[in-house]
Short mmCIF file of C-alpha atoms in Angstrom, two decimals:
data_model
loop_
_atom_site.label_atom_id
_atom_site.label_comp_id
_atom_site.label_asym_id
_atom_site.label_seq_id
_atom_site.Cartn_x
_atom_site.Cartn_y
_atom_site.Cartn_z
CA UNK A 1 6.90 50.59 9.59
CA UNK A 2 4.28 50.83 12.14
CA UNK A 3 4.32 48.52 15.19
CA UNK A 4 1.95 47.73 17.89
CA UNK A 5 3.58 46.55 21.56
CA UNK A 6 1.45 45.43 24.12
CA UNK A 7 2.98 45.40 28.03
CA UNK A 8 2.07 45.16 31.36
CA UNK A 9 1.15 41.60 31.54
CA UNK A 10 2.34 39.04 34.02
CA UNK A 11 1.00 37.23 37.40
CA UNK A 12 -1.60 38.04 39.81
CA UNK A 13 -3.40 36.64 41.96
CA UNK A 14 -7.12 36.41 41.97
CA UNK A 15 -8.97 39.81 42.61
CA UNK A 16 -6.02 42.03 41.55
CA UNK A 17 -5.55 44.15 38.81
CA UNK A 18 -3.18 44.55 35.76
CA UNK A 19 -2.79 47.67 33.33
CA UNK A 20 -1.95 46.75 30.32
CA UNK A 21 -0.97 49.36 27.69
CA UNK A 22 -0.62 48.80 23.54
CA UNK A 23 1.89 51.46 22.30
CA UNK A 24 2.45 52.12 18.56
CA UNK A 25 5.69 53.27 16.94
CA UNK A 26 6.09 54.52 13.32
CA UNK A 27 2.69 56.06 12.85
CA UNK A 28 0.17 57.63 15.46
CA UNK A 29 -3.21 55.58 15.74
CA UNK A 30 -4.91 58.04 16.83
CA UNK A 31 -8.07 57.61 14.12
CA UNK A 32 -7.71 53.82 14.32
CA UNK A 33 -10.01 51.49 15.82
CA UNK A 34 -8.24 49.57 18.62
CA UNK A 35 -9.49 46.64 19.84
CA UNK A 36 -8.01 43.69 22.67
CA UNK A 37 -7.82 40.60 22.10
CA UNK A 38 -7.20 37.31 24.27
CA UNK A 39 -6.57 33.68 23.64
CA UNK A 40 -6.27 31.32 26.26
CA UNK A 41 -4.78 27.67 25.72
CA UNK A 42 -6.72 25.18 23.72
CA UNK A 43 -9.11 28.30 23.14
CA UNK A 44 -10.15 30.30 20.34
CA UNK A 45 -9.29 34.10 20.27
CA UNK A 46 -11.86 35.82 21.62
CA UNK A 47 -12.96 40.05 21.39
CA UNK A 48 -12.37 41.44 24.82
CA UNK A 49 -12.79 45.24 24.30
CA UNK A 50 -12.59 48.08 21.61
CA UNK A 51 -12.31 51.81 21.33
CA UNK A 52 -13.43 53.48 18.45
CA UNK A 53 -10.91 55.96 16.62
CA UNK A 54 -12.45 59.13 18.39
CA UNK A 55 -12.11 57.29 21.29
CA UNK A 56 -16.02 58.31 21.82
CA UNK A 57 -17.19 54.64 21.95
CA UNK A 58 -16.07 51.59 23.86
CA UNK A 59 -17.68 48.15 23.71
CA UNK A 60 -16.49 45.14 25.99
CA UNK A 61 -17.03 41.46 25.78
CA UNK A 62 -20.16 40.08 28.16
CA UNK A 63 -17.27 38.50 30.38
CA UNK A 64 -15.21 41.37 31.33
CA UNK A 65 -17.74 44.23 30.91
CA UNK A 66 -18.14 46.33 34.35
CA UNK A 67 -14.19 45.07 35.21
CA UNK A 68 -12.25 45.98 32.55
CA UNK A 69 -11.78 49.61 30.95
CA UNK A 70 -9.86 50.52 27.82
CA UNK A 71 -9.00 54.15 27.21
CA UNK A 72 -6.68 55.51 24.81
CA UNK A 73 -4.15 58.70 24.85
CA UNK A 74 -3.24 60.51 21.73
CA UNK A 75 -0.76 62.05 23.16
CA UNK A 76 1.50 59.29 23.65
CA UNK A 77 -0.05 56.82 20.82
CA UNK A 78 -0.81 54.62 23.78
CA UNK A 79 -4.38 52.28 23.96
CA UNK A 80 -4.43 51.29 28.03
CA UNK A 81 -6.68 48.01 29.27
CA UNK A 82 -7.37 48.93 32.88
CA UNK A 83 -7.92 45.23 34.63
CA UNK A 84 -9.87 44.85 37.84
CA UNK A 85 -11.12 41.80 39.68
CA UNK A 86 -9.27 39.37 37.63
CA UNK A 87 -9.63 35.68 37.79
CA UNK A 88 -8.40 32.45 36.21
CA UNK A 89 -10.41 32.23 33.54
CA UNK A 90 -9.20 35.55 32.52
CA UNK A 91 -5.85 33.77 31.86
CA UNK A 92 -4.80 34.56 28.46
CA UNK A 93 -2.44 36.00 26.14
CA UNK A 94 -3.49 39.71 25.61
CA UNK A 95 -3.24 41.24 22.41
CA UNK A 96 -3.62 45.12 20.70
CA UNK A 97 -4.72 45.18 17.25
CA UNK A 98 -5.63 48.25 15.22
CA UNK A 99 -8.19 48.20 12.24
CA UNK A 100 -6.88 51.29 9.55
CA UNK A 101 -10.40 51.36 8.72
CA UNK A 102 -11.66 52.32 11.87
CA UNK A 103 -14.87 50.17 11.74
CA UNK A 104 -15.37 49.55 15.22
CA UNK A 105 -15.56 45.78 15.33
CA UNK A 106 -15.10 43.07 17.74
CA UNK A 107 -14.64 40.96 14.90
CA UNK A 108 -10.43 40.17 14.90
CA UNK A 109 -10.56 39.35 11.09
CA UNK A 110 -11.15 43.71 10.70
CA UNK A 111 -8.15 44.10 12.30
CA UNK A 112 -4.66 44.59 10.35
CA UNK A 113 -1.95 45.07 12.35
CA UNK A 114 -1.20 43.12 15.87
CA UNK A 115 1.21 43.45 18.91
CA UNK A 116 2.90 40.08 19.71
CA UNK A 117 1.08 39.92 22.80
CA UNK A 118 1.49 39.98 26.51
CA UNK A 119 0.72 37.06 28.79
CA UNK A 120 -1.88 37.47 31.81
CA UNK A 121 -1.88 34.61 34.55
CA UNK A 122 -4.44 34.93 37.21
CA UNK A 123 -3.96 32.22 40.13
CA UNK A 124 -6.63 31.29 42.26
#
């Protein structure tokens, strides 16, 4: 069976940056939507970014858009977040999801299959 695994994460202080990658096993991705996901504690899961299946088309959440970058490599069935100028409120657990349907949505309820996650702390 397929499976998504998200790495990368850990702690950093404010300003730095973490690369984050979502590899799948099984079954290449390569047509799938892929999309990042974060939930912070006490907070509601929330779209961060999303590459279409082509990988022709990103889209990024309001809060992260001109410091975060997600780019994906068919070659190794990898999807990479590149994080820059991170701060505490981007503390959160980061997850990879894939939609089969490719539909290009920062909606998490299009998504099917989900990584476990990978926590991001950003001290100030």
């Amino acid at each position: 069976q397929v499976q998504l695994v998200e790495s990368g994460g850990g702690l950093v202080q404010a300003g730095g940056s973490l690369r984050l990658s979502c590899a799948a096993s099984g079954r290449t991705f390569s047509r799938y939507t892929i999309g990042w996901f974060r939930q912070a504690p006490g907070k509601e899961r929330e779209f961060v970014a999303v590459i279409s299946g082509s990988g022709s088309s990103t889209t990024y959440a309001d809060s992260v858009k001109g410091r975060f970058t997600i780019s994906r490599n068919n070659a190794n069935n990898t999807v990479n977040l590149q994080m820059y100028s991170l701060q505490p409120e981007d503390t959160a657990v980061y997850s990879c999801a894939a939609d089969y349907l490719d539909r290009y949505s920062s909606n998490w309820q299009r998504y099917q299959l989900w990584g476990q996650g990978t926590q991001v702390t950003v001290s100030s």
